[in-house]
CSV table of C-alpha atoms in Angstrom, one decimal:
chain,number,residue,atom,x,y,z
A,640,MET,CA,93.6,104.6,100.9
A,641,ALA,CA,93.8,101.8,103.7
A,642,ARG,CA,90.9,102.6,106.1
A,643,ALA,CA,91.2,101.4,109.6
A,644,ARG,CA,87.9,100.6,111.4
A,645,GLN,CA,89.8,100.9,115.0
A,646,GLY,CA,89.0,104.5,116.1
A,647,TRP,CA,86.0,104.9,114.0
A,648,LEU,CA,85.3,108.7,114.9
A,649,GLY,CA,88.7,109.7,114.3
A,650,LEU,CA,89.9,107.2,111.2
A,651,GLY,CA,87.4,105.0,110.0
A,652,PHE,CA,85.3,106.8,107.4
A,653,SER,CA,86.8,106.7,103.6
A,654,ALA,CA,89.3,108.2,101.3
A,655,VAL,CA,86.6,111.0,100.7
A,656,ALA,CA,86.6,111.9,104.5
A,657,CYS,CA,90.5,112.3,104.3
A,658,ALA,CA,90.3,114.6,101.3
A,659,LEU,CA,87.6,116.9,102.9
A,660,ILE,CA,89.8,117.2,106.1
A,661,ALA,CA,92.8,117.9,104.1
A,662,SER,CA,91.0,120.6,101.9
A,663,ALA,CA,89.7,122.3,105.3
A,664,GLY,CA,93.4,122.8,106.1
A,665,ILE,CA,93.0,121.0,109.7
A,666,GLY,CA,96.3,121.1,111.5
A,667,THR,CA,96.0,118.0,113.8
A,668,ALA,CA,98.5,115.4,113.7
A,669,TRP,CA,96.5,113.0,111.5
A,670,ALA,CA,95.3,115.6,108.8
A,671,ALA,CA,97.3,118.7,108.4
A,672,SER,CA,98.1,118.0,104.9
A,673,ASP,CA,98.5,115.2,102.6
A,674,THR,CA,102.3,115.5,102.7
A,675,ASN,CA,102.5,114.8,106.4
A,676,THR,CA,99.6,112.4,107.2
A,677,LYS,CA,99.7,109.5,109.6
A,678,SER,CA,96.9,106.6,109.3
A,679,THR,CA,96.8,103.1,110.6
A,680,SER,CA,97.4,100.7,107.9
A,681,GLU,CA,95.8,97.4,107.2
A,682,GLN,CA,98.9,95.6,108.2
A,683,GLY,CA,98.9,96.8,111.7
A,684,GLY,CA,101.6,99.4,111.6
A,685,VAL,CA,101.8,103.2,111.4
A,686,ARG,CA,102.2,104.7,107.9
A,687,PHE,CA,102.9,108.3,107.2
A,688,GLY,CA,102.4,110.6,104.3
A,689,ILE,CA,106.2,111.8,104.3
A,690,ASP,CA,109.1,109.7,104.2
A,691,ARG,CA,109.4,107.8,107.3
A,692,GLU,CA,112.8,108.9,108.1
A,693,GLU,CA,112.0,112.5,107.5
A,694,TYR,CA,109.0,112.1,110.0
A,695,ASP,CA,111.4,110.5,112.6
A,696,ALA,CA,113.6,113.7,112.3
A,697,GLN,CA,110.5,116.0,112.7
A,698,ALA,CA,109.4,114.1,116.0
A,699,ARG,CA,113.0,113.7,117.2
A,700,ALA,CA,113.2,117.7,117.0
A,701,ALA,CA,109.7,117.8,118.7
A,702,MET,CA,111.2,115.7,121.8
A,703,GLN,CA,114.4,117.3,122.0
A,704,GLY,CA,112.6,120.6,122.4
A,705,ASP,CA,110.7,119.5,125.2
A,706,PRO,CA,112.1,120.4,128.7
A,707,VAL,CA,111.1,117.4,130.4
A,708,VAL,CA,112.6,115.2,127.6
A,709,SER,CA,115.6,117.4,127.4
A,710,LYS,CA,116.4,117.7,131.2
A,711,HIS,CA,116.1,113.7,131.5
A,712,LEU,CA,117.5,112.3,128.4
A,713,GLY,CA,120.0,115.1,127.5
A,714,ALA,CA,121.1,115.3,123.6
A,715,ILE,CA,118.9,112.8,121.6
A,716,ARG,CA,121.2,110.4,119.8
A,717,LYS,CA,118.6,107.9,118.4
A,718,VAL,CA,114.5,107.6,118.3
A,719,THR,CA,112.8,104.4,117.3
A,720,LEU,CA,109.0,104.3,116.8
A,721,ASP,CA,107.3,101.3,118.3
A,722,ASP,CA,104.6,100.4,115.7
A,723,ALA,CA,102.8,97.9,117.8
A,724,ALA,CA,102.6,100.0,120.8
A,725,SER,CA,101.6,103.1,118.9
A,726,MET,CA,98.7,100.9,117.5
A,727,ASP,CA,97.8,100.1,120.7
A,728,GLU,CA,97.3,103.7,122.1
A,729,PRO,CA,94.0,105.6,121.4
A,730,GLY,CA,93.8,108.2,118.9
A,731,PRO,CA,95.6,108.4,115.6
A,732,ASP,CA,98.1,111.0,116.8
A,733,VAL,CA,99.5,109.1,119.9
A,734,LEU,CA,102.7,107.5,119.1
A,735,VAL,CA,105.3,105.6,121.2
A,736,PHE,CA,109.0,106.1,120.6
A,737,ASP,CA,112.0,104.3,122.3
A,738,VAL,CA,114.7,107.2,122.8
A,739,GLU,CA,118.3,107.1,123.5
A,740,GLY,CA,120.0,110.3,124.7
A,741,SER,CA,123.3,111.4,126.3
A,742,ARG,CA,121.9,111.1,129.9
A,743,GLY,CA,120.0,107.6,129.5
A,744,LYS,CA,117.3,105.8,127.6
A,745,GLY,CA,113.6,106.2,127.9
A,746,ARG,CA,110.3,105.6,126.2
A,747,VAL,CA,108.1,108.8,125.3
A,748,ASN,CA,104.2,108.2,124.9
A,749,ALA,CA,102.6,111.3,123.7
A,750,ARG,CA,100.5,113.0,121.1
A,751,PHE,CA,102.4,114.4,118.2
A,752,ILE,CA,100.9,117.5,116.7
A,753,THR,CA,101.7,118.3,113.0
A,754,VAL,CA,102.2,122.1,113.0
A,755,SER,CA,103.1,122.3,109.3
A,756,ALA,CA,104.5,119.7,106.6
A,757,THR,CA,107.9,120.2,108.1
A,758,GLN,CA,107.2,120.7,111.7
A,759,GLU,CA,105.8,118.5,114.6
A,760,ALA,CA,104.9,119.6,118.0
A,761,LEU,CA,105.0,117.3,121.2
A,762,GLY,CA,101.8,117.2,123.0
A,763,PRO,CA,100.7,116.0,126.4
A,764,GLY,CA,102.0,112.2,127.5
A,765,THR,CA,104.7,110.6,129.5
A,766,LEU,CA,108.5,109.9,129.6
A,767,VAL,CA,109.4,106.5,131.2
A,768,MET,CA,113.2,106.2,131.9
A,769,ALA,CA,114.8,102.9,131.8
A,770,ASP,CA,114.8,102.5,135.5
A,771,GLY,CA,111.1,102.8,135.6
A,772,ALA,CA,111.0,106.6,136.8
A,773,GLU,CA,108.0,108.4,135.1
A,774,TYR,CA,107.7,112.0,134.3
A,775,ALA,CA,104.6,113.6,133.1
A,776,ILE,CA,105.0,115.7,129.4
A,777,GLU,CA,103.0,119.0,129.5
A,778,GLY,CA,103.4,119.6,125.8
A,779,ASP,CA,103.8,122.4,123.6
A,780,ALA,CA,101.1,124.9,124.9
A,781,ASP,CA,101.1,127.2,121.7
A,782,ALA,CA,100.6,124.4,119.5
A,783,LEU,CA,97.7,123.0,121.7
A,784,ALA,CA,96.2,126.6,122.0
A,785,ALA,CA,96.3,126.8,118.0
A,786,GLU,CA,95.0,123.5,117.5
A,787,ASN,CA,91.9,123.7,119.8
A,788,GLN,CA,91.1,127.4,118.8
A,789,ASP,CA,91.4,127.1,115.0
A,790,HIS,CA,90.6,123.6,114.2
A,791,ARG,CA,88.3,122.0,116.5
A,792,HIS,CA,85.3,123.0,114.4
A,793,ASP,CA,86.7,122.2,111.2
A,794,ALA,CA,87.8,118.8,112.2
A,795,ASP,CA,84.4,118.0,113.9
A,796,GLU,CA,82.5,119.1,110.7
A,797,ALA,CA,84.7,117.1,108.3
A,798,ILE,CA,84.6,113.9,110.5
A,799,GLU,CA,80.7,114.2,110.2
A,800,GLN,CA,80.8,114.8,106.5
A,801,GLY,CA,83.2,111.8,106.0
A,802,ARG,CA,81.1,109.5,108.2
A,803,ASP,CA,78.0,110.6,106.2
A,804,ILE,CA,79.9,109.9,103.0
A,805,PHE,CA,81.0,106.3,103.9
A,806,THR,CA,77.6,105.3,105.2
A,807,ARG,CA,75.9,106.5,101.9
A,808,GLN,CA,78.5,104.7,100.0
A,809,ALA,CA,78.3,101.5,102.3
A,810,GLN,CA,74.4,101.8,101.9
A,811,GLU,CA,74.9,101.7,98.0
A,812,ALA,CA,77.0,98.7,98.3
A,813,ALA,CA,74.6,96.9,100.5
A,814,GLN,CA,71.7,97.8,98.2
A,815,ARG,CA,73.6,96.3,95.2
A,816,TYR,CA,73.9,93.0,96.8
A,817,SER,CA,71.4,90.3,95.8
A,818,LEU,CA,70.8,89.0,99.2
A,819,VAL,CA,70.0,92.4,100.5
A,820,ARG,CA,67.5,93.0,97.8
A,821,GLN,CA,65.8,89.5,98.3
A,822,TYR,CA,65.3,89.9,102.1
A,823,ILE,CA,65.4,93.4,102.9
A,824,GLY,CA,64.3,95.1,99.7
A,825,LYS,CA,64.9,98.7,98.9
A,826,ILE,CA,66.8,100.1,102.1
A,827,ALA,CA,64.8,102.8,103.9
A,828,THR,CA,67.0,103.2,106.9
A,829,PHE,CA,70.8,102.3,107.4
A,830,GLU,CA,72.6,103.1,110.7
A,831,ILE,CA,75.9,102.3,111.8
A,832,ASP,CA,76.3,100.6,115.2
A,833,THR,CA,79.5,102.2,116.5
A,834,GLU,CA,79.7,100.1,119.4
A,835,ALA,CA,79.4,96.8,117.6
A,836,THR,CA,81.8,98.1,114.8
A,837,GLY,CA,84.5,98.8,117.5
A,838,ALA,CA,84.2,95.1,118.6
A,839,ALA,CA,83.9,93.7,115.5
A,840,PRO,CA,87.0,91.5,114.1
A,841,GLY,CA,88.9,92.9,111.4
A,842,MET,CA,90.2,96.3,110.3
A,843,ASN,CA,87.5,96.7,107.5
A,844,THR,CA,84.4,95.3,109.4
A,845,PHE,CA,81.5,97.6,110.1
A,846,VAL,CA,77.9,96.7,111.4
A,847,PHE,CA,75.0,98.5,110.3
A,848,ASP,CA,71.2,98.2,111.2
A,849,LEU,CA,69.0,98.3,108.2
A,850,ALA,CA,65.3,98.2,107.2
A,851,GLY,CA,63.6,98.1,103.8
A,852,ASP,CA,60.1,97.5,102.1
A,853,LYS,CA,60.5,93.6,102.8
A,854,GLY,CA,62.1,93.4,106.2
A,855,ARG,CA,64.8,94.4,108.8
A,856,GLY,CA,68.1,93.1,109.6
A,857,ARG,CA,71.7,93.7,110.6
A,858,ILE,CA,74.8,93.3,108.2
A,859,GLU,CA,78.2,92.7,109.6
A,860,ALA,CA,80.7,92.9,106.9
A,861,ASP,CA,84.0,94.0,105.4
A,862,PHE,CA,83.6,97.3,103.4
A,863,ILE,CA,86.4,97.7,100.9
A,864,THR,CA,87.4,101.1,99.6
A,865,VAL,CA,87.5,100.9,95.7
A,866,SER,CA,87.8,104.4,95.1
A,867,ALA,CA,87.2,108.0,96.6
A,868,ASP,CA,83.4,107.3,95.3
A,869,THR,CA,82.7,103.5,96.1
A,870,GLU,CA,82.9,101.0,98.6
A,871,ARG,CA,82.7,97.3,97.7
A,872,LEU,CA,80.6,94.8,100.0
A,873,GLY,CA,83.0,92.0,101.3
A,874,LYS,CA,82.4,89.0,103.1
A,875,GLY,CA,79.9,89.0,106.0
A,876,VAL,CA,76.6,88.0,107.5
A,877,LEU,CA,73.3,89.3,107.2
A,878,THR,CA,71.0,88.6,110.3
A,879,LEU,CA,67.3,89.0,109.8
A,880,GLU,CA,64.9,89.9,112.3
A,881,ASP,CA,63.6,86.6,112.9
A,882,GLY,CA,67.1,85.4,113.9
A,883,ARG,CA,68.2,83.6,110.7
A,884,ARG,CA,72.0,84.1,109.8
A,885,LEU,CA,72.7,84.1,106.1
A,886,PRO,CA,76.5,84.4,105.5
A,887,PHE,CA,77.8,85.7,102.1
A,888,GLU,CA,81.1,86.2,100.1
A,889,GLY,CA,80.1,89.6,99.0
A,890,GLU,CA,80.8,91.5,95.5
A,891,PRO,CA,83.9,90.2,93.6
A,892,ARG,CA,86.9,92.3,93.2
A,893,GLY,CA,86.4,94.8,90.2
A,894,ALA,CA,88.6,94.6,87.2
A,895,ASN,CA,90.3,98.0,87.8
A,896,GLU,CA,90.3,97.6,91.8
A,897,PRO,CA,94.0,97.7,93.3
A,898,ASP,CA,95.1,94.2,94.1
A,899,ALA,CA,95.7,94.0,98.0
A,900,ALA,CA,98.8,91.9,97.4
A,901,ALA,CA,100.1,95.1,94.9
A,902,ASP,CA,99.5,97.3,97.9
A,903,ASP,CA,101.7,95.1,100.4
A,904,GLU,CA,104.4,95.2,97.6
A,905,SER,CA,104.0,98.9,97.4
A,906,LEU,CA,104.3,99.3,101.3
A,907,SER,CA,107.5,96.9,101.3
A,908,GLY,CA,108.9,98.8,98.4
A,909,GLY,CA,108.7,101.9,100.3
A,910,MET,CA,110.6,100.6,103.2
A,911,GLN,CA,113.2,98.9,101.0
A,912,ASP,CA,113.8,102.4,99.3
A,913,ASN,CA,114.3,105.1,101.8
A,914,ILE,CA,117.4,107.0,103.1
A,915,PHE,CA,118.8,104.9,105.4
A,916,THR,CA,118.7,101.9,103.3
A,917,ARG,CA,120.5,103.5,100.6
A,918,GLN,CA,123.0,104.7,103.1
A,919,ALA,CA,123.3,101.2,104.6
A,920,ARG,CA,123.7,99.7,100.8
A,921,GLU,CA,126.7,102.2,100.4
A,922,ALA,CA,128.5,101.1,103.7
A,923,VAL,CA,128.1,97.5,102.8
A,924,GLN,CA,129.5,97.9,99.1
A,925,ARG,CA,132.4,99.8,100.5
A,926,TYR,CA,133.5,96.8,103.0
A,927,PRO,CA,136.2,94.8,101.4
A,928,LEU,CA,134.6,91.5,102.6
A,929,VAL,CA,131.5,92.0,100.9
A,930,GLN,CA,133.4,93.2,97.7
A,931,GLN,CA,135.3,89.7,98.0
A,932,HIS,CA,132.5,87.6,98.5
A,933,ILE,CA,129.5,89.1,97.0
A,934,GLY,CA,130.7,91.5,94.6
A,935,THR,CA,128.9,94.5,93.2
A,936,LEU,CA,125.5,94.6,94.8
A,937,ASN,CA,122.5,94.1,92.6
A,938,ALA,CA,119.9,93.3,95.4
A,939,PHE,CA,119.8,94.6,98.9
A,940,GLU,CA,116.8,94.0,101.1
A,941,ILE,CA,116.2,94.6,104.8
A,942,ASP,CA,114.6,91.8,106.5
A,943,MET,CA,112.4,93.8,109.1
A,944,VAL,CA,111.7,90.9,111.2
A,945,ALA,CA,114.9,89.7,111.8
A,946,SER,CA,116.1,93.4,112.3
A,947,GLY,CA,113.5,93.8,115.1
A,948,GLU,CA,114.7,90.6,116.7
A,949,ALA,CA,118.4,91.5,116.5
A,950,GLU,CA,120.3,92.5,119.5
A,951,GLY,CA,121.4,96.2,119.9
A,952,VAL,CA,119.6,99.4,118.6
A,953,ASP,CA,121.9,100.0,115.7
A,954,ALA,CA,121.6,96.3,114.6
A,955,PHE,CA,120.1,95.5,111.0
A,956,VAL,CA,119.7,92.4,109.0
A,957,PHE,CA,119.9,92.6,105.2
A,958,ASP,CA,119.8,90.1,102.3
A,959,LEU,CA,122.1,90.7,99.6
A,960,ALA,CA,123.2,89.5,96.2
A,961,GLY,CA,125.9,90.5,93.9
A,962,ASP,CA,128.0,89.5,90.9
A,963,LYS,CA,129.9,87.0,92.9
A,964,GLY,CA,127.5,85.5,95.2
A,965,ARG,CA,124.7,85.8,97.6
A,966,GLY,CA,124.5,86.2,101.3
A,967,ARG,CA,123.0,87.7,104.6
A,968,ILE,CA,124.6,90.5,106.8
A,969,LEU,CA,123.8,91.1,110.3
A,970,ALA,CA,125.6,94.1,111.5
A,971,ASP,CA,125.5,97.4,113.4
A,972,PHE,CA,125.0,100.5,111.2
A,973,ILE,CA,126.4,103.7,112.8
A,974,THR,CA,125.2,107.2,111.8
A,975,VAL,CA,128.3,109.3,110.7
A,976,ASP,CA,126.4,112.2,109.3
A,977,ALA,CA,123.1,113.1,107.7
A,978,ASP,CA,124.4,111.6,104.4
A,979,THR,CA,126.5,108.5,105.6
A,980,GLU,CA,126.0,105.4,107.4
A,981,ARG,CA,129.2,103.5,108.7
A,982,LEU,CA,129.4,99.7,108.9
A,983,GLY,CA,130.1,98.5,112.3
A,984,SER,CA,130.9,94.9,113.7
A,985,GLY,CA,128.7,92.0,112.5
A,986,VAL,CA,128.4,88.6,110.5
A,987,LEU,CA,128.4,88.0,107.0
A,988,THR,CA,126.5,84.7,106.3
A,989,LEU,CA,127.3,83.2,102.7
A,990,ALA,CA,124.7,81.3,100.5
A,991,ASP,CA,126.8,77.9,101.4
A,992,GLY,CA,126.4,78.7,105.2
A,993,ARG,CA,129.9,80.0,106.0
A,994,GLU,CA,129.6,82.7,108.7
A,995,ILE,CA,132.4,85.3,108.5
A,996,ALA,CA,132.7,87.8,111.5
A,997,PHE,CA,134.2,91.2,110.9
A,998,ASP,CA,134.8,94.4,112.9
A,999,GLY,CA,133.5,96.9,110.3
A,1000,GLU,CA,135.0,100.2,109.3
A,1001,ALA,CA,137.1,102.3,111.4
A,1002,PRO,CA,135.4,105.2,113.0
A,1003,ARG,CA,135.8,108.5,111.1
A,1004,GLU,CA,137.1,112.0,111.9
A,1005,GLY,CA,134.2,114.4,112.8
A,1006,GLU,CA,132.1,111.5,113.6
A,1007,LEU,CA,129.4,112.4,116.4
A,1008,ALA,CA,131.3,112.7,119.9
A,1009,SER,CA,131.7,109.4,121.7
A,1010,PRO,CA,129.4,109.2,124.8
A,1011,ARG,CA,131.2,110.2,128.1
A,1012,VAL,CA,130.0,107.6,130.7
A,1013,ASP,CA,131.7,109.0,134.0
A,1014,SER,CA,134.1,111.5,135.4
A,1015,ASP,CA,137.2,109.3,135.1
A,1016,ARG,CA,137.2,109.2,131.3
A,1017,GLY,CA,140.8,108.6,130.5
A,1018,GLU,CA,142.5,109.7,127.4
A,1019,VAL,CA,140.3,111.5,124.7
A,1020,PRO,CA,139.7,108.9,121.9
A,1021,ASP,CA,140.0,109.7,118.2
A,1022,THR,CA,136.2,109.3,117.9
A,1023,PHE,CA,135.5,112.3,120.2
A,1024,ALA,CA,134.5,115.5,118.5
A,1025,ARG,CA,137.2,117.4,116.5
A,1026,GLN,CA,137.8,121.0,115.6
A,1027,ASP,CA,137.1,120.4,112.0
A,1028,GLY,CA,134.2,117.8,112.4
A,1029,ILE,CA,130.4,118.1,111.9
A,1030,PHE,CA,129.7,118.8,115.6
A,1031,VAL,CA,131.9,121.4,115.9
A,1032,LEU,CA,130.8,123.5,112.7
A,1033,GLN,CA,127.2,123.0,114.0
A,1034,ALA,CA,128.1,124.1,117.5
A,1035,ASN,CA,129.8,127.3,116.1
A,1036,ALA,CA,126.6,128.1,114.4
A,1037,ALA,CA,124.7,127.5,117.7
A,1038,MET,CA,126.9,129.8,119.6
A,1039,GLN,CA,126.6,132.4,116.9
A,1040,ALA,CA,122.7,132.5,117.2
A,1041,ASN,CA,122.8,132.7,121.0
A,1042,PRO,CA,121.6,136.0,122.3
A,1043,VAL,CA,124.2,136.1,125.4
A,1044,VAL,CA,126.9,135.4,123.1
A,1045,ARG,CA,126.1,137.8,120.7
A,1046,ARG,CA,125.5,140.6,123.2
A,1047,TYR,CA,128.9,140.2,125.0
A,1048,VAL,CA,131.1,138.4,122.4
A,1049,GLY,CA,129.6,139.8,119.3
A,1050,ASP,CA,130.3,138.3,115.9
A,1051,ILE,CA,132.4,135.3,116.4
A,1052,ARG,CA,135.7,135.8,114.7
A,1053,GLU,CA,137.4,132.6,116.1
A,1054,ALA,CA,136.2,129.4,118.0
A,1055,VAL,CA,138.6,127.0,119.4
A,1056,PHE,CA,137.2,123.7,120.6
A,1057,ASP,CA,139.1,122.6,123.7
A,1058,ARG,CA,138.8,118.8,123.3
A,1059,ASP,CA,140.4,117.7,126.6
A,1060,ALA,CA,138.1,120.1,128.8
A,1061,SER,CA,135.3,118.9,127.0
A,1062,TRP,CA,135.9,115.4,127.3
A,1063,SER,CA,136.6,116.0,131.2
A,1064,ALA,CA,133.4,118.1,131.4
A,1065,GLU,CA,130.2,116.9,133.2
A,1066,GLY,CA,127.5,115.2,131.2
A,1067,GLU,CA,127.2,116.8,127.7
A,1068,ARG,CA,129.1,120.0,128.2
A,1069,TYR,CA,131.4,121.3,125.8
A,1070,VAL,CA,134.1,124.0,126.0
A,1071,PHE,CA,134.9,126.5,123.7
A,1072,ASP,CA,137.2,129.7,123.6
A,1073,LEU,CA,135.8,132.5,121.8
A,1074,LYS,CA,137.1,135.6,120.1
A,1075,GLY,CA,134.5,138.1,118.9
A,1076,SER,CA,133.9,141.6,117.6
A,1077,LYS,CA,133.0,142.8,121.0
A,1078,GLY,CA,135.4,140.8,123.4
A,1079,GLN,CA,136.9,137.1,124.4
A,1080,ALA,CA,135.4,134.8,126.3
A,1081,ARG,CA,135.2,130.9,127.3
A,1082,LEU,CA,131.9,129.2,127.0
A,1083,GLU,CA,131.0,126.0,128.6
A,1084,ALA,CA,127.5,124.7,128.0
A,1085,GLU,CA,125.4,121.8,126.9
A,1086,PHE,CA,124.8,121.3,123.2
A,1087,ILE,CA,121.5,119.5,122.2
A,1088,THR,CA,121.0,117.8,119.1
A,1089,VAL,CA,117.9,119.2,117.4
A,1090,ASP,CA,118.3,117.3,114.2
A,1091,ALA,CA,120.9,115.9,111.8
A,1092,ASP,CA,121.9,119.3,110.9
A,1093,ASN,CA,121.6,121.5,114.1
A,1094,GLU,CA,122.7,121.8,117.7
A,1095,ARG,CA,121.1,124.1,120.4
A,1096,ILE,CA,122.7,125.4,123.5
A,1097,GLY,CA,121.4,124.3,126.8
A,1098,GLU,CA,122.3,125.3,130.3
A,1099,GLY,CA,126.0,126.7,130.6
A,1100,GLU,CA,128.0,129.7,131.2
A,1101,LEU,CA,130.1,132.3,129.3
A,1102,VAL,CA,133.1,133.7,131.2
A,1103,MET,CA,134.6,136.9,129.6
A,1104,ALA,CA,138.4,137.9,129.7
A,1105,ASP,CA,137.7,140.2,132.5
A,1106,GLY,CA,136.2,137.3,134.7
A,1107,LYS,CA,132.6,138.5,134.3
A,1108,ARG,CA,130.2,135.5,134.2
A,1109,TYR,CA,126.9,135.3,132.4
A,1110,PRO,CA,124.6,132.2,132.7
A,1111,LEU,CA,123.2,130.4,129.5
A,1112,ASP,CA,119.9,129.3,130.4
A,1113,GLY,CA,119.3,127.5,127.2
A,1114,LYS,CA,115.6,128.8,126.6
């Protein structure tokens, strides 16, 4: 496990502490179970114990369910974790997401509380809109109450145990070192200086005051996790009681110790082989221009730096190679559904330097509804939601589950999507004509994306055939 020095009381003990916390069943966002653990990595980013895309979906659902986020952003279309900003925030469970919704764009800075391996809850934080307006997020009261009531004692106990275990392992590592044995002798006291440790450079650097049968001193050094039972003393400085500073290189890497370079490759590989990358590769492989110049792909690697610098939230950069040649593609990748990405417009740069601009694949039927910007929208575009599309299927399920619809319409027998009225409706409202076991009605309501597979009904109105109206409050 990569151990982070920053946030010592919450993060920086050792792999053993994490195991203790997990076994205690602590339901916080940083240690609910080893299937959904978030921790800072040595590369300065945020790392999750589950697939990154899966965690993004859980966080998206948590934000979508918050009344403040839902009110000001509408239906969430895209979420992007800002790793650097998240690392700067205090606490391992405070994350920063850039969010795009049907009503605008904003930035959510809040705690994310792990309820289970498949569910995150939103804690307190703030929503800052693109125009600078700021709104307080109170968070999920039930999740906060459960966290405080059930886990505070266990978390404190596990942290204390983890800190003690790490300190003992660090003392053993220092005791093994010849320089310490020569000037300090047999260590009698070994105490961490938490303030100095927090200010020390390097993610693995810790500061201890130590005393032995030969003298006293202070050691500032890297402590490297070899296994759950062992720390290794890395490079550092031993400062003796008389002020002498003795720099040292530390213990050599063990024969069976994992190589840091291998860890880097492992992390990189994880980013190269995720759901989005696989779907993006399929989209690129489908495109005739790629088939013509690159052929069948045998290498497809995302350039994270270039993708981060690319304009547009949907733009990504990949290096690719095939049986006909090599190249680099910069393009928009558009989510069609949970299983498919569509290649948008971009540029293919070949190995000889030629740049070929392209328009990408045409929009598909059933693709997510096009955003509606204003009241004068003109004709309904082909890309807008269709009767046989994914959105309408998910909307049908949401209507069938709604208590107001069930009470007055009953079991839905037929749900006809009114595309023209929906395109002209305000905001993210959609219009359906319903026939059910209890009667007929026209429903006009907001539909809010919960995740890739689910919509939920927001504010709206159900108008029965006899003219009676029933509000849908979205709660």
